Amino acid sequence: MKKSVVSCLFSLACISVFAQDPAWYKKGATPQETFRLSYPAAMANGDFALGPWHLIGPFANELGNKGFDVAYPPEKGVDLNAEYDGVGGKRVRWQRKDTFRDGVANDLRIFDVNDFVCAYVYREITSPVDQQVMSEMGSDDTLTVWVNGEKIFAKNVLRSCKPGEEKIMLPLKAGKNQLLLKICQGDQGWGFAFGLAGQSAALREALALIRRDFPNAVRDIELLEEAMMQYDRLDGLLTGRIPKSKFAVPQHTHNAASLFLPEDKDPADVVIRRTRALCDALKSPLKAELDALVAKGGDRLALYLAVCDLRRRVAFSNPLLDFDKVVFITHKKNARGELGGDHMAGQYYGIHATKGEGLFILDDAFGKRPAARNVIGEKAPDGAYLSPDLSYDGKRILFAYTEAAGYAPERRAAEDADGMYNYSGLKCSFTDQNAWHIYSVNADGTGLRQLTRGVFNDFDPCWLPNGKIAFISDRRGGFGRCHMTANGGAPWFTYTLHRMNADGSGMERLSHHETCEWQPSVLNDGMIVYTRWDYVDRGFFQAHHPWTTTPDGRNALAIHGNYPKEWQDRPCMEMDIRAIPGSRKMVAVATAHHGQTYGSIVLVDPDIEDDDAMAPVKMITPDERMPETEYGYFCREASYATPFPLSEDYYLCAFGYPSSAAPDSVENYGLYLLDAFGNIELLYRDPAIASQSPIPLRPTPVPPVVQETVQPYQVAQDQPRANYDRPGLLAAAQLDPQLTAPPATVSIMNIYESRHAWPEGAKITALRIIQILPKSTPGRNNPAIGYGTEKNARAVLGTVPVEADGSVHFQLPPYIPVLFQALDADGKAVESMRSDVYAAPRENLSCVGCHENRRAAPTLPRTTLATQRPPSKIQPEPDGTNPFSYPRLVQPVLDKHCAACHATARADGKKAPDLSGKPDGGQWTPSYRDLRPFAFYYDGGGSFVESKTYPGKFGAIASPLYKHLAKGHKDVKLTPDEMRRITLWLDCNSDFYGTYENIESQRRGEIVRAIMQ
C-alpha cells in the first residue's frame, strides 16, 4: 500500500484549476504568510451568510402523522408577509425567531396547540459559489427539507430531536438560497436542530491555491490545515455548535485546563491558556516567547496560528519523547448498523473486516518529515489489521490479521456443509480467510510468523512478562445473547481471555466467563487488565468495565463500574485499557455498546472508592462526549481512540474530525500527541484511511512475573466450531474430560460482611451454587429461557452449609462460571450475585464476605468454624434443578394441588390462571405463561436494569406467588419439599428451560443436560 505523509481533508472538494485567481488571494513568501494575507480577505469577500429563522404554524397533523403528506401553503412558495388558516381555522403568520440557535435542539412547543400539529421554519443562506454543503439536522418528529423549492429530504418518523442525527447535503447556488423545513409533531417533545458541517468554502479555496503555489511545502500546509481544523472545533465548542460533555466540569476532569473557561472568548484565548499550562508543566523557556506574542497582540487569527506553531515546539520538547519511531496500524471503521459490525462485539469478528489496511512504523515521528514505513508489505495478502503490541525489548510486534474475505468466502468452512451458519439469513461461513489470526514479526519486517490458525477469531494479543502471549479468542464457544437479524440471530460467538506460548503452542483459556471480553494489557504489578461484559441477570449494556486477573487466570475481579445505578451516570463502556508508567492509574476510552471503540479518553483510578458513577473516572478529553451515555446508538462521530500513555498527563492517541466529505464515518483519524491540558499535536495522517493504535518503538521495563499456581484450561488449536442447534453435532457431543479434574476449594470468612444491609434478623444457613451456562445456540431469545429477555440458562449444582459465624468452606468444580445465593433456614435466597466466578483445579479461592468492600481490610480472625473441617461437598437440590426444568421442578406441584381446581374454575367462567402443563404448541406451557404476573424475574426489557441485588428484595421473597402460598390459598397445603421447589424456581429468575438445546424434549419434561459448560 502506497503511503503519503500529506493529508488533504478536503481533497475531493479542493479547487485544482483556476481560470483567474480571486482578487483576495495574495501570495507571500511562505504558505503561512500567504494564508495570513489571503484567508481574512477571502472571509471578508463573502462566506456563508445565514439569515434569521422564521417560523409559522401550527397546522393540523392527525394521529399517525397524517400532516406529513399534506402540502400546506408554505410548501407552494414562501411569502413572509402571507397569512394562512392554521389549526382550528385560526389565522397564522410567519414569526421571526432570533432565539433559535444553530447546532442545538430548538423548542417548538410555543404555540397554543402543540400536540398533533406541524410547523415550518425558514431561512435564507447566501453562498459565495455554487456548491454542495453538508448540513446536520435533527427533528422531533418528522422532517422534510426543501432547498429553493425542491424537496431534497423527507422522513416520517417518531423520535426525539438529536442534533446531527441526519446528514443532509444542501445543493446551494451562488447567492441567496431558500431553506424550508417542515416538522410534524405527535405529542410530548417538539423541536428541530440545524447546523452546517465542516469548514468554509473560503478555507477550502485558500488552501487549494496555496497547495498549487507551494508544491514542496506539503508538511507546512498540512499543519496549517490542521490548525484551522482545530480552530473550527474550538469555535464550535465555545459557541455550542458542537455539544460539550455534561461531565466537562472540574470534579470529573483530570486537569481543569482542558475545560472551557469563562475568560475564553475565542479559539486564540483557549490555545494561549493551554499552551501556557503546557509551558509551566514542562518548565519551558519558550514561555517568554509566548508572553511576547500575547503582549504584541494584533490580528486574532494570526495570533492563534503563531501560538499553535509555538505550542508544537513546546510539546515536542517533552523529555518523555525519547523515541522517534511509532508502531501503528491503518484500520477502517466497520459499516453502519449491527450487521455491519458497528457494535462493541461485532467489530471484532473477521467477517466484518475490510481489505486495504496495514501495519506501519512512523519514522521521524516528531520531526519535519514523518514518513510511514510498511512493515508487512507483500509478505501477506491484502487484508485487515488490528491491535498491535510491542515486546518489552522493543524488537518484535504482535498483531491480528485477516484476509477479510467477507461473510461468505469462496472456500467455505468444512463444518458448514449443511448450511451451519445460514439459519439467520446472513449466509456467512467462518473460515481461515475471514477470521482474525495472531501473527508476530520483527520491527524490521523480517521473521513474519503466524501463531494461530483455523476458523476462530483470535485477536488483541498482549506480551506477558514471562514471555507468553495473552489474547482474546472465540474458542470459548457459545453465542452472544442479544444479537438479531430480520430472520433470526446473528452468528456472533462469545470471545474471552486466553494465552499461549510465543510460538503459538500451549494454548490455554484463562477466563470461563460466559460473555465477551476484550483487550488485555499488563499492569505495572504484572497483573492482566481487560474489559469484561457482565451480563448475568442484567440489561445488555450497563456493565463493560475493567477487570483484573493473574496471568494464569486466578482471582478475576472488577476494578469499578460493575454496578451502575443509572447507565447515563458513567461511561457506557471502557476499552483499550493500559497502565500508566509509574502510576497505579490506567487510561481507557469511554465508548459505546452500540458502536465501535472510539470515544472520549478517561483516566481510571483503582484506589478511589467506586460510587457506581464517576468517582474513579476522570475525563482527559472533556471536549468529547461519552458515546451512548450522552448521545445515541451507533455514535460514529466520536473523536478519540487507542490512547497510549507516556505519563498521567501525556499520551499518544488517534484523533479525528467529523467530516462533511464522509458524513457516515470518521475516516480521517490521525496519530496525535495529546496532553492533559487540552492540547493535541498532529504526528501523521493518511488522507485515505484512519491511522490508530500508536505505540512508541522502544524498549520498556518488564513488569514483575506473577507466580503461577494453577493449570489453566487447555485448548486444542484444531478444535471444531460447535453449534448445538444442529442435530448431528448434538448427537456427537461428548462430555469435556477437563471438567472432571480435581475441584477447587472456596472459602468465605463471614457471609454477613457486606456493603448492603441484611434484613433485620436474617440468618443465613446455606449457600446455593448455580452454574451459568454459555449460550450454545445463535440468536436473541432462541430459545427464550424464561420470562426475562436475553437471559442465561442455569443449573443449580446444589447447596453447602453456612456456619454460625457466617463462614463457608466447600469444593467447587473447575473451569465453569457460577454464582452464589445466600439462603435462609427456609431455603429462600436473601442475597444473590449477578456476575460469575470460576476456578481452576486445586485452586484456593477465598473472599471476606458477600459483596464486601474490597478495599476494607478484614477485621475477622483467620480461623473460622468452616475452615476447621474438610471442605463441604455440594449437596444436590430436588429433581428439576440440575438440569433445570420447570416441567420437572414446578409442574408436579401444580398438577397435585392446583391444576384441576383451576380448570374447573375456568370451565365455570371464573378468572383463574391456566395451570395445566401439557405442551400446546407455544414456546412454554400454559401454566408457565399464566404464572408470569406472580413470579419474580430480572428483565432489562432489552435495555437497562439496575444491576445491584438488594438483600431480601428479590426472588421468592419479593414474588407475589410465594407470599400468596405462604399465607395459605384455599385448602392447599404444600409440603416443605414442595414449597422449596416453588422457592427454588422463583429464586432462579423463574426460568423454564435449563439449557438451549432439545427444546421440545425439555417442554415435555424430559431430562436434557447441557452440552456446553
Short mmCIF file of C-alpha atoms in Angstrom, two decimals, residues 383-703:
data_model
loop_
_atom_site.label_atom_id
_atom_site.label_comp_id
_atom_site.label_asym_id
_atom_site.label_seq_id
_atom_site.Cartn_x
_atom_site.Cartn_y
_atom_site.Cartn_z
CA GLY A 383 -6.27 -7.72 4.31
CA ALA A 384 -7.19 -6.08 7.62
CA TYR A 385 -5.07 -5.38 10.71
CA LEU A 386 -5.92 -4.96 14.37
CA SER A 387 -4.46 -4.47 17.86
CA PRO A 388 -0.64 -4.35 17.62
CA ASP A 389 1.54 -4.89 20.70
CA LEU A 390 5.29 -4.45 21.10
CA SER A 391 7.60 -6.78 23.03
CA TYR A 392 9.32 -5.38 26.09
CA ASP A 393 12.69 -5.35 24.33
CA GLY A 394 11.13 -3.31 21.52
CA LYS A 395 12.09 -5.82 18.83
CA ARG A 396 9.00 -7.85 17.98
CA ILE A 397 5.44 -6.84 17.14
CA LEU A 398 2.28 -8.86 17.72
CA PHE A 399 -0.83 -8.07 15.69
CA ALA A 400 -4.06 -9.59 14.43
CA TYR A 401 -4.65 -10.03 10.70
CA THR A 402 -7.33 -11.43 8.44
CA GLU A 403 -7.63 -11.75 4.69
CA ALA A 404 -11.02 -10.06 5.18
CA ALA A 405 -12.81 -12.38 2.78
CA GLY A 406 -16.25 -11.22 3.96
CA TYR A 407 -19.33 -13.10 5.13
CA ALA A 408 -19.20 -15.92 2.60
CA PRO A 409 -15.69 -16.54 1.25
CA GLU A 410 -15.18 -18.68 -1.81
CA ARG A 411 -13.82 -21.53 0.32
CA ARG A 412 -16.43 -22.45 2.93
CA ALA A 413 -15.77 -23.97 6.33
CA ALA A 414 -15.79 -27.77 6.42
CA GLU A 415 -18.36 -27.87 9.22
CA ASP A 416 -20.58 -25.54 7.21
CA ALA A 417 -21.50 -28.16 4.60
CA ASP A 418 -25.08 -28.34 5.92
CA GLY A 419 -25.57 -24.59 5.97
CA MET A 420 -24.47 -24.39 9.57
CA TYR A 421 -24.50 -20.61 9.81
CA ASN A 422 -27.15 -19.76 7.25
CA TYR A 423 -30.07 -20.04 9.69
CA SER A 424 -30.01 -16.27 10.18
CA GLY A 425 -30.32 -15.31 6.54
CA LEU A 426 -26.79 -13.89 6.62
CA LYS A 427 -25.28 -16.71 4.57
CA CYS A 428 -21.96 -16.42 6.32
CA SER A 429 -19.32 -19.08 6.75
CA PHE A 430 -16.39 -18.92 9.17
CA THR A 431 -13.06 -19.93 7.60
CA ASP A 432 -9.39 -19.16 7.99
CA GLN A 433 -9.89 -16.49 5.31
CA ASN A 434 -12.34 -14.35 7.25
CA ALA A 435 -11.29 -14.94 10.86
CA TRP A 436 -8.72 -12.90 12.78
CA HIS A 437 -5.40 -14.68 13.37
CA ILE A 438 -2.46 -13.59 15.51
CA TYR A 439 0.95 -13.00 13.93
CA SER A 440 4.31 -11.80 15.10
CA VAL A 441 7.03 -10.00 13.14
CA ASN A 442 10.32 -8.27 13.81
CA ALA A 443 10.20 -4.49 13.76
CA ASP A 444 12.34 -4.50 10.61
CA GLY A 445 9.77 -6.66 8.81
CA THR A 446 11.67 -9.94 8.99
CA GLY A 447 10.58 -13.11 10.74
CA LEU A 448 6.84 -12.94 9.99
CA ARG A 449 5.14 -15.83 11.77
CA GLN A 450 1.51 -16.94 12.02
CA LEU A 451 0.71 -18.05 15.57
CA THR A 452 -2.98 -19.04 15.42
CA ARG A 453 -4.98 -20.76 12.71
CA GLY A 454 -8.39 -22.14 11.93
CA VAL A 455 -11.96 -20.88 11.86
CA PHE A 456 -11.72 -18.93 15.13
CA ASN A 457 -11.24 -15.21 15.73
CA ASP A 458 -8.02 -14.69 17.71
CA PHE A 459 -7.10 -11.03 18.32
CA ASP A 460 -5.95 -8.42 20.86
CA PRO A 461 -2.57 -10.09 21.55
CA CYS A 462 -0.52 -8.89 24.50
CA TRP A 463 3.01 -9.84 25.58
CA LEU A 464 3.18 -11.13 29.16
CA PRO A 465 6.22 -10.61 31.39
CA ASN A 466 7.01 -14.35 31.31
CA GLY A 467 7.25 -14.36 27.51
CA LYS A 468 3.81 -15.85 26.87
CA ILE A 469 1.04 -14.08 24.97
CA ALA A 470 -2.40 -13.20 26.33
CA PHE A 471 -5.10 -12.72 23.71
CA ILE A 472 -8.84 -12.80 23.09
CA SER A 473 -10.41 -15.73 21.27
CA ASP A 474 -13.87 -17.07 20.49
CA ARG A 475 -12.61 -20.61 21.11
CA ARG A 476 -14.60 -20.46 24.37
CA GLY A 477 -17.64 -21.43 22.31
CA GLY A 478 -21.16 -20.16 22.72
CA PHE A 479 -23.04 -17.31 21.12
CA GLY A 480 -23.96 -13.80 22.15
CA ARG A 481 -27.43 -13.46 23.65
CA CYS A 482 -28.71 -10.15 22.26
CA HIS A 483 -27.89 -10.18 18.55
CA MET A 484 -30.66 -10.08 15.98
CA THR A 485 -31.33 -10.15 12.25
CA ALA A 486 -34.59 -10.00 10.33
CA ASN A 487 -34.62 -13.78 10.00
CA GLY A 488 -33.11 -14.91 13.28
CA GLY A 489 -29.94 -14.45 15.28
CA ALA A 490 -26.60 -13.20 14.05
CA PRO A 491 -23.92 -15.91 14.46
CA TRP A 492 -21.76 -13.87 16.82
CA PHE A 493 -19.63 -16.00 19.09
CA THR A 494 -18.55 -15.27 22.63
CA TYR A 495 -14.86 -14.46 22.99
CA THR A 496 -12.83 -14.47 26.20
CA LEU A 497 -9.31 -14.22 27.62
CA HIS A 498 -6.76 -16.86 26.53
CA ARG A 499 -2.99 -17.23 26.43
CA MET A 500 -0.35 -19.22 24.55
CA ASN A 501 3.38 -19.59 24.18
CA ALA A 502 5.28 -17.16 21.98
CA ASP A 503 5.29 -19.69 19.13
CA GLY A 504 1.51 -20.31 19.31
CA SER A 505 1.76 -23.63 21.14
CA GLY A 506 0.32 -24.46 24.55
CA MET A 507 -2.95 -22.55 24.11
CA GLU A 508 -4.96 -22.15 27.33
CA ARG A 509 -8.24 -20.50 28.29
CA LEU A 510 -7.82 -18.13 31.23
CA SER A 511 -11.40 -16.92 31.52
CA HIS A 512 -14.51 -19.10 31.58
CA HIS A 513 -16.88 -16.14 31.62
CA GLU A 514 -20.00 -16.69 29.52
CA THR A 515 -19.99 -13.36 27.65
CA CYS A 516 -17.41 -11.33 25.72
CA GLU A 517 -14.14 -9.84 26.94
CA TRP A 518 -11.64 -7.52 25.25
CA GLN A 519 -8.14 -6.06 25.00
CA PRO A 520 -5.84 -7.48 27.68
CA SER A 521 -2.78 -5.49 28.72
CA VAL A 522 -0.36 -5.80 31.61
CA LEU A 523 -0.42 -3.58 34.68
CA ASN A 524 2.74 -2.35 36.36
CA ASP A 525 2.41 -5.08 39.01
CA GLY A 526 2.27 -7.89 36.41
CA MET A 527 -1.50 -8.46 36.57
CA ILE A 528 -3.61 -8.57 33.41
CA VAL A 529 -6.27 -5.89 32.97
CA TYR A 530 -9.02 -6.32 30.40
CA THR A 531 -12.63 -5.34 29.69
CA ARG A 532 -15.46 -7.73 30.59
CA TRP A 533 -19.11 -7.57 29.62
CA ASP A 534 -21.03 -8.60 32.74
CA TYR A 535 -24.42 -9.78 31.57
CA VAL A 536 -25.81 -12.14 34.22
CA ASP A 537 -29.43 -11.21 35.06
CA ARG A 538 -28.88 -7.69 33.73
CA GLY A 539 -29.80 -5.50 30.81
CA PHE A 540 -27.39 -5.76 27.91
CA PHE A 541 -25.45 -2.51 28.02
CA GLN A 542 -24.72 -1.34 31.52
CA ALA A 543 -21.54 -3.14 32.59
CA HIS A 544 -18.47 -3.36 30.33
CA HIS A 545 -15.65 -2.13 32.51
CA PRO A 546 -12.12 -3.08 33.69
CA TRP A 547 -11.32 -6.40 35.35
CA THR A 548 -8.00 -7.83 36.50
CA THR A 549 -6.68 -11.36 36.75
CA THR A 550 -3.38 -13.14 37.25
CA PRO A 551 -1.54 -14.41 34.16
CA ASP A 552 -2.76 -17.94 34.97
CA GLY A 553 -6.40 -16.79 35.24
CA ARG A 554 -6.92 -16.61 39.01
CA ASN A 555 -8.87 -14.12 41.09
CA ALA A 556 -10.76 -12.24 38.35
CA LEU A 557 -12.04 -9.02 39.97
CA ALA A 558 -13.84 -5.92 38.73
CA ILE A 559 -11.94 -2.68 39.30
CA HIS A 560 -15.01 -0.44 39.18
CA GLY A 561 -18.15 0.25 37.20
CA ASN A 562 -19.83 -3.11 37.56
CA TYR A 563 -22.99 -1.93 39.32
CA PRO A 564 -24.14 1.42 37.94
CA LYS A 565 -27.39 2.78 39.28
CA GLU A 566 -28.10 4.60 36.01
CA TRP A 567 -26.23 3.87 32.82
CA GLN A 568 -26.04 7.59 31.94
CA ASP A 569 -24.02 8.29 35.11
CA ARG A 570 -20.69 6.98 33.79
CA PRO A 571 -19.01 5.65 30.64
CA CYS A 572 -21.19 3.03 28.99
CA MET A 573 -18.04 1.02 28.29
CA GLU A 574 -14.29 1.35 28.89
CA MET A 575 -11.92 -0.15 26.32
CA ASP A 576 -8.24 -0.07 25.33
CA ILE A 577 -7.19 -0.03 28.98
CA ARG A 578 -3.47 0.44 29.61
CA ALA A 579 -1.36 1.03 32.69
CA ILE A 580 0.25 4.46 33.00
CA PRO A 581 4.03 4.28 33.58
CA GLY A 582 4.96 4.93 37.20
CA SER A 583 1.34 5.04 38.34
CA ARG A 584 -1.44 2.76 39.56
CA LYS A 585 -3.84 4.63 37.30
CA MET A 586 -4.95 3.46 33.88
CA VAL A 587 -6.05 5.14 30.68
CA ALA A 588 -9.10 3.95 28.73
CA VAL A 589 -11.52 5.04 26.04
CA ALA A 590 -15.10 5.71 27.11
CA THR A 591 -17.03 4.03 24.31
CA ALA A 592 -20.47 2.72 23.38
CA HIS A 593 -22.20 -0.65 23.48
CA HIS A 594 -23.88 0.11 20.17
CA GLY A 595 -20.80 1.38 18.42
CA GLN A 596 -17.09 0.85 17.92
CA THR A 597 -14.06 1.63 20.08
CA TYR A 598 -13.99 5.39 19.61
CA GLY A 599 -14.97 7.92 22.24
CA SER A 600 -13.52 10.13 24.96
CA ILE A 601 -10.26 9.33 26.75
CA VAL A 602 -10.55 8.85 30.50
CA LEU A 603 -8.29 8.18 33.47
CA VAL A 604 -9.27 5.32 35.81
CA ASP A 605 -8.01 5.33 39.40
CA PRO A 606 -8.45 1.92 41.11
CA ASP A 607 -7.66 3.43 44.51
CA ILE A 608 -10.77 5.62 44.57
CA GLU A 609 -13.84 4.03 46.08
CA ASP A 610 -16.44 3.24 43.43
CA ASP A 611 -19.63 5.27 43.86
CA ASP A 612 -21.37 3.48 40.96
CA ALA A 613 -20.93 6.69 38.99
CA MET A 614 -17.88 8.81 38.04
CA ALA A 615 -15.76 8.85 41.21
CA PRO A 616 -12.92 6.60 39.91
CA VAL A 617 -13.07 8.15 36.42
CA LYS A 618 -11.68 11.49 35.24
CA MET A 619 -12.04 12.82 31.71
CA ILE A 620 -8.80 13.64 29.94
CA THR A 621 -10.69 14.87 26.87
CA PRO A 622 -13.81 16.70 28.11
CA ASP A 623 -14.18 18.20 24.63
CA GLU A 624 -15.67 14.83 23.56
CA ARG A 625 -18.91 13.42 24.89
CA MET A 626 -19.14 9.83 26.04
CA PRO A 627 -20.72 7.73 23.26
CA GLU A 628 -24.14 6.28 24.06
CA THR A 629 -24.00 7.61 27.61
CA GLU A 630 -24.52 11.09 26.14
CA TYR A 631 -25.57 10.54 22.55
CA GLY A 632 -27.39 7.90 20.62
CA TYR A 633 -26.91 4.43 19.17
CA PHE A 634 -24.18 3.82 16.60
CA CYS A 635 -22.49 7.10 17.52
CA ARG A 636 -19.86 7.06 14.80
CA GLU A 637 -18.62 10.62 15.13
CA ALA A 638 -16.61 10.16 18.34
CA SER A 639 -13.18 11.74 18.01
CA TYR A 640 -10.65 9.78 20.09
CA ALA A 641 -9.32 6.21 20.07
CA THR A 642 -6.44 3.91 21.13
CA PRO A 643 -4.58 6.01 23.72
CA PHE A 644 -1.04 5.01 24.69
CA PRO A 645 0.11 6.64 27.95
CA LEU A 646 3.52 8.24 28.37
CA SER A 647 2.55 9.54 31.83
CA GLU A 648 -0.61 10.67 33.57
CA ASP A 649 -0.52 13.90 31.53
CA TYR A 650 0.84 12.88 28.10
CA TYR A 651 -0.43 10.36 25.56
CA LEU A 652 -0.20 9.19 22.01
CA CYS A 653 -3.64 8.58 20.54
CA ALA A 654 -5.80 8.54 17.45
CA PHE A 655 -7.95 11.59 16.83
CA GLY A 656 -10.32 12.56 14.02
CA TYR A 657 -12.77 15.25 12.98
CA PRO A 658 -16.31 14.58 11.82
CA SER A 659 -16.05 15.17 8.09
CA SER A 660 -18.60 16.57 5.68
CA ALA A 661 -16.88 14.51 2.99
CA ALA A 662 -17.72 11.28 4.85
CA PRO A 663 -20.79 12.00 6.99
CA ASP A 664 -21.47 8.38 7.82
CA SER A 665 -18.00 7.71 9.21
CA VAL A 666 -14.95 9.47 10.54
CA GLU A 667 -12.09 8.06 8.50
CA ASN A 668 -9.68 10.97 8.98
CA TYR A 669 -8.26 9.68 12.27
CA GLY A 670 -4.60 10.56 12.53
CA LEU A 671 -1.88 9.97 15.11
CA TYR A 672 -1.54 12.70 17.71
CA LEU A 673 0.34 13.73 20.82
CA LEU A 674 -2.23 14.65 23.45
CA ASP A 675 -1.75 16.31 26.82
CA ALA A 676 -3.98 16.73 29.85
CA PHE A 677 -4.21 20.49 29.29
CA GLY A 678 -6.30 20.05 26.14
CA ASN A 679 -3.57 20.36 23.51
CA ILE A 680 -3.25 17.97 20.57
CA GLU A 681 -0.44 17.87 18.01
CA LEU A 682 -0.71 16.02 14.71
CA LEU A 683 2.05 13.49 14.04
CA TYR A 684 0.70 11.75 10.95
CA ARG A 685 -2.45 11.37 8.92
CA ASP A 686 -3.18 9.31 5.82
CA PRO A 687 -5.93 11.05 3.82
CA ALA A 688 -7.34 7.75 2.58
CA ILE A 689 -7.66 5.68 5.76
CA ALA A 690 -7.66 6.05 9.54
CA SER A 691 -4.45 5.53 11.49
CA GLN A 692 -4.62 4.25 15.06
CA SER A 693 -3.02 2.17 17.86
CA PRO A 694 0.24 4.18 18.18
CA ILE A 695 2.98 2.54 20.27
CA PRO A 696 6.48 4.03 20.83
CA LEU A 697 9.08 1.81 19.19
CA ARG A 698 11.50 1.44 22.11
CA PRO A 699 12.26 -0.99 24.95
CA THR A 700 10.13 -0.73 28.09
CA PRO A 701 10.63 -2.11 31.62
CA VAL A 702 9.34 -5.64 32.17
CA PRO A 703 6.72 -5.83 34.95
#
